[in-house]
Coordinates of N, CA and C in Angstrom, one line a residue:
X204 N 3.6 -17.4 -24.4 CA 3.9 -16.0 -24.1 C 2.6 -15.2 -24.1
X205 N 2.4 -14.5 -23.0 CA 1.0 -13.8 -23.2 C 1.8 -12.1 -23.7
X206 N 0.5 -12.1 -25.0 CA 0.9 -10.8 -25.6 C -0.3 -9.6 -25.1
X207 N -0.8 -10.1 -24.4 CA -2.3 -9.5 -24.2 C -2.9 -9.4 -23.0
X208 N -3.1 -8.6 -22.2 CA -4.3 -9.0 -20.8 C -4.6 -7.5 -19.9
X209 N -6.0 -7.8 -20.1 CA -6.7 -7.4 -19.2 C -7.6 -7.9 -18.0
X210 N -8.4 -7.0 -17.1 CA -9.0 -7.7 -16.3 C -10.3 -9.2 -16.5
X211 N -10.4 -9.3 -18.0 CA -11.1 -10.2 -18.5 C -10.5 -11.1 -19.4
X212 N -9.3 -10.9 -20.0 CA -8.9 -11.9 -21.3 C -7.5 -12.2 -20.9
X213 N -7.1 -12.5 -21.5 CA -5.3 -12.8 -21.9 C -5.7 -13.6 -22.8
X214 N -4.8 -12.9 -23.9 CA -4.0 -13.5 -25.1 C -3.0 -14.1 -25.1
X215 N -2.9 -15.3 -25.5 CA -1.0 -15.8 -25.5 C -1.0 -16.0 -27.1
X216 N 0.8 -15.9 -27.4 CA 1.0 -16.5 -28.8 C 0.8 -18.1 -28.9
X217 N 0.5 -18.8 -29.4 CA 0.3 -20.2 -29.4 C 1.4 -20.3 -30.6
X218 N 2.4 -21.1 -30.1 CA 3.8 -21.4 -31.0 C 2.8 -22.8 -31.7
X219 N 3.1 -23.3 -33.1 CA 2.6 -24.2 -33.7 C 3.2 -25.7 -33.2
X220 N 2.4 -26.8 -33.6 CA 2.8 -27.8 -32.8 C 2.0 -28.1 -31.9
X221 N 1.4 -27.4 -31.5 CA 0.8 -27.7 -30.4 C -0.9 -27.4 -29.9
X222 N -1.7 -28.7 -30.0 CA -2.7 -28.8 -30.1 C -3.6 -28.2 -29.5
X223 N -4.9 -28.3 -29.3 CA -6.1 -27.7 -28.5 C -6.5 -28.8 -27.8
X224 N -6.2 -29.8 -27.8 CA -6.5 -31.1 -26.5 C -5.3 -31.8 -26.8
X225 N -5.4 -32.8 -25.6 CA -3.9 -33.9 -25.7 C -3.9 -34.4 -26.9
X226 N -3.1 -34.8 -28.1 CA -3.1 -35.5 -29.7 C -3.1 -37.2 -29.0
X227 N -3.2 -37.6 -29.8 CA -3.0 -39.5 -29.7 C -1.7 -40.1 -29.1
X228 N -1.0 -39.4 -29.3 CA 0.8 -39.5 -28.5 C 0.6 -39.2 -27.3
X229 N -0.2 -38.5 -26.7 CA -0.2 -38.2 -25.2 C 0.3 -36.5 -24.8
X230 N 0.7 -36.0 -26.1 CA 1.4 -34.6 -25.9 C 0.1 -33.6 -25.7
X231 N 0.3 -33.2 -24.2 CA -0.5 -32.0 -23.5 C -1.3 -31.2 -24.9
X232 N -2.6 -30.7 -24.5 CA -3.2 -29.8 -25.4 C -2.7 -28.4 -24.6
X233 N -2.6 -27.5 -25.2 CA -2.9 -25.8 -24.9 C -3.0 -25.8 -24.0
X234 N -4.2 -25.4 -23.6 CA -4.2 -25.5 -22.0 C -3.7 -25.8 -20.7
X235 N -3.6 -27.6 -21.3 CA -2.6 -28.4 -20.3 C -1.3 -28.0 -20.1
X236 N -0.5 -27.5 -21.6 CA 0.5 -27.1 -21.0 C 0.2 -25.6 -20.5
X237 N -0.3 -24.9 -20.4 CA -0.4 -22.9 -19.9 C -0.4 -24.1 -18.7
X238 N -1.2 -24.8 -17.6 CA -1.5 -25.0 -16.2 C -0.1 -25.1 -16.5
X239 N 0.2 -26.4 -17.2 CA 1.7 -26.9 -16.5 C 3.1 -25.7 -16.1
X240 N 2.9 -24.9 -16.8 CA 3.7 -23.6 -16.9 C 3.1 -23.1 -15.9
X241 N 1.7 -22.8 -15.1 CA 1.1 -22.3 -13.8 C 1.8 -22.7 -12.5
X242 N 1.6 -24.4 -12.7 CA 2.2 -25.1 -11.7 C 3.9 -24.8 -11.1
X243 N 4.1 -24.5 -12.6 CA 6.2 -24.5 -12.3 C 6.4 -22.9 -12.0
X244 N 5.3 -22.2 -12.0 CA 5.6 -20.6 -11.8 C 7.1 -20.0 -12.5
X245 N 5.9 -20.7 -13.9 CA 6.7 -20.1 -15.5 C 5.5 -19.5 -16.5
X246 N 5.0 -19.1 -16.0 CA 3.7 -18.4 -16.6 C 3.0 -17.3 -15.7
X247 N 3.5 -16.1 -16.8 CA 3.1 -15.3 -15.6 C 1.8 -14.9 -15.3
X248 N 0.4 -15.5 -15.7 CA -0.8 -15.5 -15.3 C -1.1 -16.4 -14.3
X249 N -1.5 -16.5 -13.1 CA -2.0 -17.5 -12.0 C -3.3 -18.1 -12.3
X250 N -3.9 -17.2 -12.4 CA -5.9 -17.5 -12.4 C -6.6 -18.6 -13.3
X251 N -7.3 -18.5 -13.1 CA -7.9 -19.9 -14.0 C -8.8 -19.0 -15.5
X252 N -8.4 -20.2 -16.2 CA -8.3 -19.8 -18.0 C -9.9 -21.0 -18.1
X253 N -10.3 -20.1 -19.4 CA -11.5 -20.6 -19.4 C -11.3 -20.3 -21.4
X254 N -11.2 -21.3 -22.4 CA -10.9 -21.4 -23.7 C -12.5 -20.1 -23.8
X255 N -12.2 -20.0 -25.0 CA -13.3 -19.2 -25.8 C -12.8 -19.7 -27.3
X256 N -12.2 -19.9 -28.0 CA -12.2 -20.1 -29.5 C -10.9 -21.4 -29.7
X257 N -10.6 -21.8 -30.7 CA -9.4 -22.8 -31.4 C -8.5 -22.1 -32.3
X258 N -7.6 -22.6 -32.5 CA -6.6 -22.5 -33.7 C -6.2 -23.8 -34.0
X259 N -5.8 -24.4 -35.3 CA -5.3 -25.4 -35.7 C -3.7 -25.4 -35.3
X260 N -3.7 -27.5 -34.7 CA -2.5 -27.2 -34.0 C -1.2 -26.7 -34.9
X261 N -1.0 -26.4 -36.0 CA -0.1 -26.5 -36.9 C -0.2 -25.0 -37.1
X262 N -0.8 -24.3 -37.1 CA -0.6 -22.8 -36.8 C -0.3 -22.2 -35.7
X263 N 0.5 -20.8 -36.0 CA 0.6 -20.0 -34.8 C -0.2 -18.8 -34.9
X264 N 0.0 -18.4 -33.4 CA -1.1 -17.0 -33.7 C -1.9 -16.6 -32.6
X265 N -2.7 -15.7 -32.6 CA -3.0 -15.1 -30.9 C -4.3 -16.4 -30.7
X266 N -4.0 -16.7 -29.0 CA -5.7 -17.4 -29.1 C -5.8 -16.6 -27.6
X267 N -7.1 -16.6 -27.3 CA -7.1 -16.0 -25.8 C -8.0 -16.6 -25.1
X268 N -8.0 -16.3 -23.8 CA -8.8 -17.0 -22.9 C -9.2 -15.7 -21.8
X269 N -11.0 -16.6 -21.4 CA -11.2 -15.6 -20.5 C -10.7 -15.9 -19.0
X270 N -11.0 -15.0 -18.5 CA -10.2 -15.1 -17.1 C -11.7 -15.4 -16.2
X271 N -13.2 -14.9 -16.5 CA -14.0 -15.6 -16.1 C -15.1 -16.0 -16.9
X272 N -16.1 -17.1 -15.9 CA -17.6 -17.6 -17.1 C -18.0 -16.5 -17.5
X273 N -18.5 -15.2 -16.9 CA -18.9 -14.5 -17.2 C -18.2 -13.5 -19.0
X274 N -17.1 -13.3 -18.5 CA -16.2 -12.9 -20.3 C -16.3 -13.9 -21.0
X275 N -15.8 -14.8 -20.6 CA -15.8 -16.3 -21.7 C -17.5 -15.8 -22.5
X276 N -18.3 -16.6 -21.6 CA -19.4 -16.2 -22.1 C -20.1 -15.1 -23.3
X277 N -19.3 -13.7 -22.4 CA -19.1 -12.8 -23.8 C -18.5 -12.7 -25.0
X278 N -17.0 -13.4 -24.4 CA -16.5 -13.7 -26.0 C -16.9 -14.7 -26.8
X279 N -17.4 -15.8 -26.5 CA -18.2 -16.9 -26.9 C -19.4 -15.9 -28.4
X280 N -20.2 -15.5 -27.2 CA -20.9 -14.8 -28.1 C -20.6 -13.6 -29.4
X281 N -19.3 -13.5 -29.1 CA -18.4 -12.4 -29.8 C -18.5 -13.4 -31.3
X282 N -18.3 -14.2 -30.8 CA -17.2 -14.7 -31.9 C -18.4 -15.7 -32.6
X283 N -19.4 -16.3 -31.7 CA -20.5 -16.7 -32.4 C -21.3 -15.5 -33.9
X284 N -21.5 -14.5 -32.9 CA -22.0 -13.4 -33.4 C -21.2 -12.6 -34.9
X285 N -20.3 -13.1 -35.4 CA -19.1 -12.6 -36.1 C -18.6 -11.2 -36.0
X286 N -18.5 -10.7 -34.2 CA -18.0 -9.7 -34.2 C -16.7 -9.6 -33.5
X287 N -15.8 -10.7 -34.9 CA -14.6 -11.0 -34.4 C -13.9 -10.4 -35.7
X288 N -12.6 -9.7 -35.9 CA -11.5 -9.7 -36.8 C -10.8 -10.7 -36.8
X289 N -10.6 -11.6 -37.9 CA -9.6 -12.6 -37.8 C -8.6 -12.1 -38.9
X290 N -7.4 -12.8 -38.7 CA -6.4 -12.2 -39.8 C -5.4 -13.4 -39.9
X291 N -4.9 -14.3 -41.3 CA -3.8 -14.6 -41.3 C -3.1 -14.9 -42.1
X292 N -1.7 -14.6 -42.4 CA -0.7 -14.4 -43.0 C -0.1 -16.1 -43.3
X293 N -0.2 -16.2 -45.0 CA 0.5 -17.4 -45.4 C 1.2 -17.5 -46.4
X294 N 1.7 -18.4 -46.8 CA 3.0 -18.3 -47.8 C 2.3 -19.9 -48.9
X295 N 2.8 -19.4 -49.7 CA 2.4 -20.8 -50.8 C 3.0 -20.5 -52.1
X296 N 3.6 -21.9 -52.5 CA 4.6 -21.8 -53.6 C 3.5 -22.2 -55.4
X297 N 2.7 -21.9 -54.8 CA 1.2 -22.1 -56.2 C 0.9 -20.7 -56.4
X298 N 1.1 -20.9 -58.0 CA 0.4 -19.4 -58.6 C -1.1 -19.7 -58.3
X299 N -1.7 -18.5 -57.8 CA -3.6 -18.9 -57.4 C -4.3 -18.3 -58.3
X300 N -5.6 -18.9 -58.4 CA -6.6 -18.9 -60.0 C -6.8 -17.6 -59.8
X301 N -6.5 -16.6 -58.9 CA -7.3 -14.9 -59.2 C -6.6 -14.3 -57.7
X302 N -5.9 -12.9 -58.4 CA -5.3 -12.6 -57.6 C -6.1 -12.4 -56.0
X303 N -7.0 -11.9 -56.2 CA -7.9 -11.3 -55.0 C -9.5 -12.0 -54.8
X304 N -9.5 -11.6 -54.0 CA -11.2 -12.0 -53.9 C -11.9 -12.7 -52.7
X305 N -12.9 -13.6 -52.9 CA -13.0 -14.5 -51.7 C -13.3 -15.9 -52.4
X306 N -13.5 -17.1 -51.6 CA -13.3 -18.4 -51.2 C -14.8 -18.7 -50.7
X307 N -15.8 -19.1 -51.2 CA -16.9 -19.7 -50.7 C -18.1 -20.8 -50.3
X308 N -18.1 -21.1 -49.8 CA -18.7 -22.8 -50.1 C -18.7 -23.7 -49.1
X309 N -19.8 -24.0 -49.0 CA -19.8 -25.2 -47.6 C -18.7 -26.2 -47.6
X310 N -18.9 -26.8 -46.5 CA -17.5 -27.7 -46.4 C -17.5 -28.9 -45.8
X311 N -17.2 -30.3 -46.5 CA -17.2 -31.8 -46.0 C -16.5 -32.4 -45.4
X312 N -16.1 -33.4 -44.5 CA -15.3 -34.1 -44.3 C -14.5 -35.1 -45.5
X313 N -13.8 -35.6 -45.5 CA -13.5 -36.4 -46.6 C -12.2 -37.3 -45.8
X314 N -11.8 -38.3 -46.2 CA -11.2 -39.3 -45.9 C -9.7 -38.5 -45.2
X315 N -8.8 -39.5 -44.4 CA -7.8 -38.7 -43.8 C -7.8 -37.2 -43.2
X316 N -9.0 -37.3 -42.6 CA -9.3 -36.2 -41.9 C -9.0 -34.5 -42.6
X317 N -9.2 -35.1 -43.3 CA -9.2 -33.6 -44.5 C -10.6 -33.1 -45.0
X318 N -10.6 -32.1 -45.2 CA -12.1 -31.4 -45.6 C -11.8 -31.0 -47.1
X319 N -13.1 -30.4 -48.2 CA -13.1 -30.1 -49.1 C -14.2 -29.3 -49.1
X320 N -14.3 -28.0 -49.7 CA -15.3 -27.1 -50.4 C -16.3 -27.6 -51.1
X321 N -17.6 -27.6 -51.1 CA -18.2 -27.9 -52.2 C -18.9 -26.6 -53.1
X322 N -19.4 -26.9 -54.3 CA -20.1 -26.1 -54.7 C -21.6 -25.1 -53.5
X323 N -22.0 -25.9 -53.1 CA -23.7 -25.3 -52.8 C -23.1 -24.2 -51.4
X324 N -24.3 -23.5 -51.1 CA -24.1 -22.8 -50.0 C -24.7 -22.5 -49.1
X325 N -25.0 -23.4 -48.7 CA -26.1 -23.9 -47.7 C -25.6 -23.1 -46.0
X326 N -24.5 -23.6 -45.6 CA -23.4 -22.7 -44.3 C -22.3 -23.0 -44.9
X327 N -22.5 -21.9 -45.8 CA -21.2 -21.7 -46.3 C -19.8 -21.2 -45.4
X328 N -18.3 -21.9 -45.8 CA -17.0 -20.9 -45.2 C -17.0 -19.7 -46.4
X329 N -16.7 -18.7 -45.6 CA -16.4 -17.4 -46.6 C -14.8 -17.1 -46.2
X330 N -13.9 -16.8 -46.7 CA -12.1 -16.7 -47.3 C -12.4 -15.3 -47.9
X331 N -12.3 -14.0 -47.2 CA -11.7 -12.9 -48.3 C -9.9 -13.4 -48.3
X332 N -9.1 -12.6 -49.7 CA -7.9 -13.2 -49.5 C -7.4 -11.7 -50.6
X333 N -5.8 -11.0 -50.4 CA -5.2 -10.6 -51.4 C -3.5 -11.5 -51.3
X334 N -2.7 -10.9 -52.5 CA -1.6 -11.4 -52.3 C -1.0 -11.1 -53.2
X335 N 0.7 -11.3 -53.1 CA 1.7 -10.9 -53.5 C 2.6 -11.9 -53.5
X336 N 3.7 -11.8 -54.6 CA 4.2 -12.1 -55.0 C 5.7 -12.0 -54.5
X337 N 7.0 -12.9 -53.8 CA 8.1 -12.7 -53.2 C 9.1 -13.5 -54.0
X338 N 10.8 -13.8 -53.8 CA 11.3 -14.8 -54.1 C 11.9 -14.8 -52.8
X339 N 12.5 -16.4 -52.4 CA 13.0 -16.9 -51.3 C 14.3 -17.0 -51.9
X340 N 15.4 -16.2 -51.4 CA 16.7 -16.4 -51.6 C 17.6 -16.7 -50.6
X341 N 17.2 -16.8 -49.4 CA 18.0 -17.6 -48.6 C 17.3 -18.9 -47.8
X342 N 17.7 -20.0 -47.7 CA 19.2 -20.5 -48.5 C 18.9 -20.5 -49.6
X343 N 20.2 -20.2 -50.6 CA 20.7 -20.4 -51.8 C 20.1 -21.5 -52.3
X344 N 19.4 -21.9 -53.8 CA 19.3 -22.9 -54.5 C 20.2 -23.7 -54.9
X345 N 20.2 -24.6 -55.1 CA 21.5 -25.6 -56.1 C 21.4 -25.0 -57.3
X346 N 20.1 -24.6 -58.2 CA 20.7 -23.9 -59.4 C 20.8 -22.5 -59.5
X347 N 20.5 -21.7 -58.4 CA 20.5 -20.2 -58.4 C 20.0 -19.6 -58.9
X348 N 18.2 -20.4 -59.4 CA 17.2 -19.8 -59.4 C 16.4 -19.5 -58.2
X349 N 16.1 -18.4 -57.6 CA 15.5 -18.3 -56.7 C 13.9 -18.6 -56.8
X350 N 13.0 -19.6 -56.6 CA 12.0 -19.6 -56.6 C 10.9 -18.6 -56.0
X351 N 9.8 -18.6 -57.3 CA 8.7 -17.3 -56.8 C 7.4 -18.1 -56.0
X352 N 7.4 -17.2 -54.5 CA 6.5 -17.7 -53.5 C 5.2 -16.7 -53.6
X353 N 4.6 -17.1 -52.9 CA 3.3 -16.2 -52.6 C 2.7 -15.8 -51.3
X354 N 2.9 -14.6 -50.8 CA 2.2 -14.1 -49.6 C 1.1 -13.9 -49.8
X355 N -0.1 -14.7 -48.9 CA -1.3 -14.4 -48.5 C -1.7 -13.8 -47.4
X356 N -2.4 -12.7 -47.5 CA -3.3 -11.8 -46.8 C -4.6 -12.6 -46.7
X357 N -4.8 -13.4 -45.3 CA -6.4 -13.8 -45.3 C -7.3 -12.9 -44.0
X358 N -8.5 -13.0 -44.9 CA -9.7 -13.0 -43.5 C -11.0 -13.6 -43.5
X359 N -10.9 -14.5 -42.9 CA -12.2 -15.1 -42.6 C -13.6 -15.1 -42.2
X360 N -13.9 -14.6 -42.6 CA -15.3 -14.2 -41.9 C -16.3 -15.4 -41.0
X361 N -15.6 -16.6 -41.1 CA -16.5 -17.8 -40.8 C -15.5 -18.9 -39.8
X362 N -16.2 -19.2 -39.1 CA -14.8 -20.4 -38.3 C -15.0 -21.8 -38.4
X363 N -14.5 -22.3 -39.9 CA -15.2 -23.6 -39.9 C -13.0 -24.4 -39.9
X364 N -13.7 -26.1 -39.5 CA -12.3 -26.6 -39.4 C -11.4 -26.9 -40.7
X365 N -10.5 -26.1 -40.5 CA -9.3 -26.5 -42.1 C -9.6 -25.2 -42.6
X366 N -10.6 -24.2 -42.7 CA -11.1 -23.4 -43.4 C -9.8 -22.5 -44.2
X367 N -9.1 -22.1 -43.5 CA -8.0 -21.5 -44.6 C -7.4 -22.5 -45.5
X368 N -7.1 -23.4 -44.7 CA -6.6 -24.7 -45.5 C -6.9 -24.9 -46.9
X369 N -8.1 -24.6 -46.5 CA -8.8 -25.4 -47.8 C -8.6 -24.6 -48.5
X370 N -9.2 -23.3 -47.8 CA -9.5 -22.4 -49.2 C -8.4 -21.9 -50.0
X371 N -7.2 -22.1 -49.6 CA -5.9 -22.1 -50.2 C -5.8 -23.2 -50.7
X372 N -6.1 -24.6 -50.6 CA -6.0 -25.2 -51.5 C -6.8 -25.5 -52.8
X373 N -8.0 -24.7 -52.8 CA -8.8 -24.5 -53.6 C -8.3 -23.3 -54.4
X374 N -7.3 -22.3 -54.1 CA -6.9 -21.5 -55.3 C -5.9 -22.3 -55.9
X375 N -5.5 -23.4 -56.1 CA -4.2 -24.1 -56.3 C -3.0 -23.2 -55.6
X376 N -3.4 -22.9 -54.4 CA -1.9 -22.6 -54.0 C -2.1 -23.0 -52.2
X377 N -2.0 -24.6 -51.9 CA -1.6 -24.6 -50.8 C -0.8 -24.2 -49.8
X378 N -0.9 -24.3 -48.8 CA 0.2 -23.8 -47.4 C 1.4 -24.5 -47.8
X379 N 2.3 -23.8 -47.9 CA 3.9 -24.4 -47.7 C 4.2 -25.0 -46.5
X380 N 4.0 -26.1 -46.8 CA 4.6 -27.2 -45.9 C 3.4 -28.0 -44.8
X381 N 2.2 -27.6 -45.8 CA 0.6 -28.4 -45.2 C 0.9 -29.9 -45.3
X382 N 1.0 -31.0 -44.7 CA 1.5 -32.2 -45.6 C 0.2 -33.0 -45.5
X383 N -1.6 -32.0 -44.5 CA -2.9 -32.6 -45.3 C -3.4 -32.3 -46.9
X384 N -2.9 -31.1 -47.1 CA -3.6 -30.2 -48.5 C -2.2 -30.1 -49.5
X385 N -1.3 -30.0 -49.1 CA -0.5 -29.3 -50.2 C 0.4 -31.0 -51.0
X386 N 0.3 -32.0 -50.3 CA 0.8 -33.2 -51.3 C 2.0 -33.1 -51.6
X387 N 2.7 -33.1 -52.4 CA 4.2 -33.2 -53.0 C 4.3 -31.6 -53.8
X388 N 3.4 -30.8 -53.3 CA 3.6 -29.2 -54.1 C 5.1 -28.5 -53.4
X389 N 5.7 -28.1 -54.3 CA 6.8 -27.4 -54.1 C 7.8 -27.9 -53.0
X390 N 8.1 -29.3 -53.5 CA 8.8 -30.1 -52.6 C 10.5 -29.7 -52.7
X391 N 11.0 -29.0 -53.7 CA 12.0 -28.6 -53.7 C 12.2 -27.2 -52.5
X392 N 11.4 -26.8 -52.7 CA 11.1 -25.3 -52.0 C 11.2 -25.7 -50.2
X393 N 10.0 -27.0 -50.4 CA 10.1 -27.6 -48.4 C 11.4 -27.8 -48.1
X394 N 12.3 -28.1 -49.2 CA 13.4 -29.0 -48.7 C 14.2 -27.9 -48.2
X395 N 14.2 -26.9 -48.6 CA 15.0 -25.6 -48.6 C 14.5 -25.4 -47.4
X396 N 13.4 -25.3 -46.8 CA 12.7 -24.4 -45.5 C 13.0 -25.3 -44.3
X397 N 13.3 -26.5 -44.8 CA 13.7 -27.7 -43.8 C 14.9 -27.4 -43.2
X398 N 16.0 -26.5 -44.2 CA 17.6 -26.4 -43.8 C 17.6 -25.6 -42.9
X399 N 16.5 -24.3 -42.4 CA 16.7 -23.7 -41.7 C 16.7 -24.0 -40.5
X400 N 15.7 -25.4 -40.1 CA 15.4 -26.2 -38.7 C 14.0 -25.1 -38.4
X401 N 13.3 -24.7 -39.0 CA 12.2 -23.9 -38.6 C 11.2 -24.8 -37.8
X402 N 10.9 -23.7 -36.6 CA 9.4 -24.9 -35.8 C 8.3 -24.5 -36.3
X403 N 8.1 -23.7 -37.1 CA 6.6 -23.6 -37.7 C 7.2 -24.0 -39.6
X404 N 7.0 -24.5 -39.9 CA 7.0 -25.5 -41.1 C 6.1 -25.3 -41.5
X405 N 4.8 -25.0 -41.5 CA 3.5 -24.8 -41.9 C 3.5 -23.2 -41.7
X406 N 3.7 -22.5 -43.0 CA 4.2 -21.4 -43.2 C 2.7 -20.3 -43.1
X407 N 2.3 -20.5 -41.7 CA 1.1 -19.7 -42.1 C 0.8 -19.1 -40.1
X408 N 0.5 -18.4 -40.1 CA 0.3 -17.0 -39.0 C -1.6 -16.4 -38.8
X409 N -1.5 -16.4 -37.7 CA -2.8 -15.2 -37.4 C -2.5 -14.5 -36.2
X410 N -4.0 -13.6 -36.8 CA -4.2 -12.6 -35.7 C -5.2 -12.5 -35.3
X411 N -5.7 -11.3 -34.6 CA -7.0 -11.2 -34.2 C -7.5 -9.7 -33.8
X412 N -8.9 -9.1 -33.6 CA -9.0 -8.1 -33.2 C -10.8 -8.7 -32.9
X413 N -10.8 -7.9 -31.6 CA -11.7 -8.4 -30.9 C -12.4 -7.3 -29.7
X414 N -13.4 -6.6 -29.6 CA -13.8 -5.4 -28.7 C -14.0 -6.8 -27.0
X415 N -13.1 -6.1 -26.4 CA -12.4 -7.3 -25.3 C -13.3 -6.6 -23.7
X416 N -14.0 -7.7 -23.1 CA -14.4 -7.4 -22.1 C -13.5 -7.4 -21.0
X417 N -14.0 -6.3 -19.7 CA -13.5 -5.9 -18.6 C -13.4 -7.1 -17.7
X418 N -14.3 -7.8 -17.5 CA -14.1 -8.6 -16.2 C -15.4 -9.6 -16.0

């Protein structure tokens, strides 16, 4: 769905699930499917899309594309330059080590294609983060305690891979329903979120704000 467009960009919502290149199964990346939606004249943009940034496939949230080399190019540099707003909204069933603050510290690869924080800060990811405190009462529990969740407010200042991921798993309160970072956390709670048949399962959202070129 494009939420966004001018003579230079379109924004679409990218529903989660769904990758930034074809995955190993063969299922279309992003793009491939926007053409495929071009082709069936189910998409109401015709023109040719040119990426400028990622989202992880398991998130949703605005991603945009320019409509030429020339914007691409600008937003490229936008977003190199960190004169991007990023914003995203996540949920996690872990009390986190400090209500507020930020997340900082370079970042590794590590086995099963998962990343981890380290101490030093060499190119460091930077995580500002606040949050609040909810309970999930529908559906009903079996014991009719309603379990206490946690809304995060994030913003990144840095675009490294996993980077919220992590840094939510680094307050002990991973993504609800992450099944690289969050392990067997709040497995009672997934089971509940399962009943609803939800397609984003990985309870986590973004946004964006971005000074958007003309053409």
């Amino acid at each position: 769905k494009i939420v966004f467009e001018n003579d230079g960009l379109i924004a679409v919502n990218k529903p989660p699930g769904i990758g930034f290149h074809v995955d190993e199964q063969g299922n279309a990346g992003i793009l491939q499917y926007i053409r495929s939606l071009q082709a069936e004249e189910r998409f109401d943009y015709r023109g040719s899309l040119h990426p400028v940034h990622r989202i992880d496939k398991v998130t949703s949230g605005c991603l945009l594309f320019a409509k030429t080399r020339g914007a691409a190019s600008e937003l490229m540099t936008k977003f190199r330059e960190r004169n991007v707003d990023k914003y995203y909204v996540a949920v996690s069933a872990g009390k986190p080590s400090k209500k507020q603050g930020t997340v900082k510290g370079d970042m590794a690869r590590t086995r099963r294609s998962a990343w981890k924080l380290l101490r030093t800060q060499d190119n460091p990811a930077v995580t500002s983060f606040i949050q609040t405190a909810f309970e999930l009462t529908d559906p009903p529990s079996e014991d009719g305690k309603p379990p206490m969740l946690r809304l995060f407010l994030l913003k990144p200042s840095t675009g490294k891979t996993h980077q919220i991921r992590v840094a939510m798993k680094c307050l002990s309160s991973p993504i609800l329903g992450d099944a690289i970072y969050a392990g067997n956390a709040a497995k009672g709670v997934d089971v509940r979120l399962q009943r609803r048949k939800s397609k984003s399962y990985l309870c986590c959202r973004g946004r964006i704000s971005i000074p958007t070129p003309q053409g």
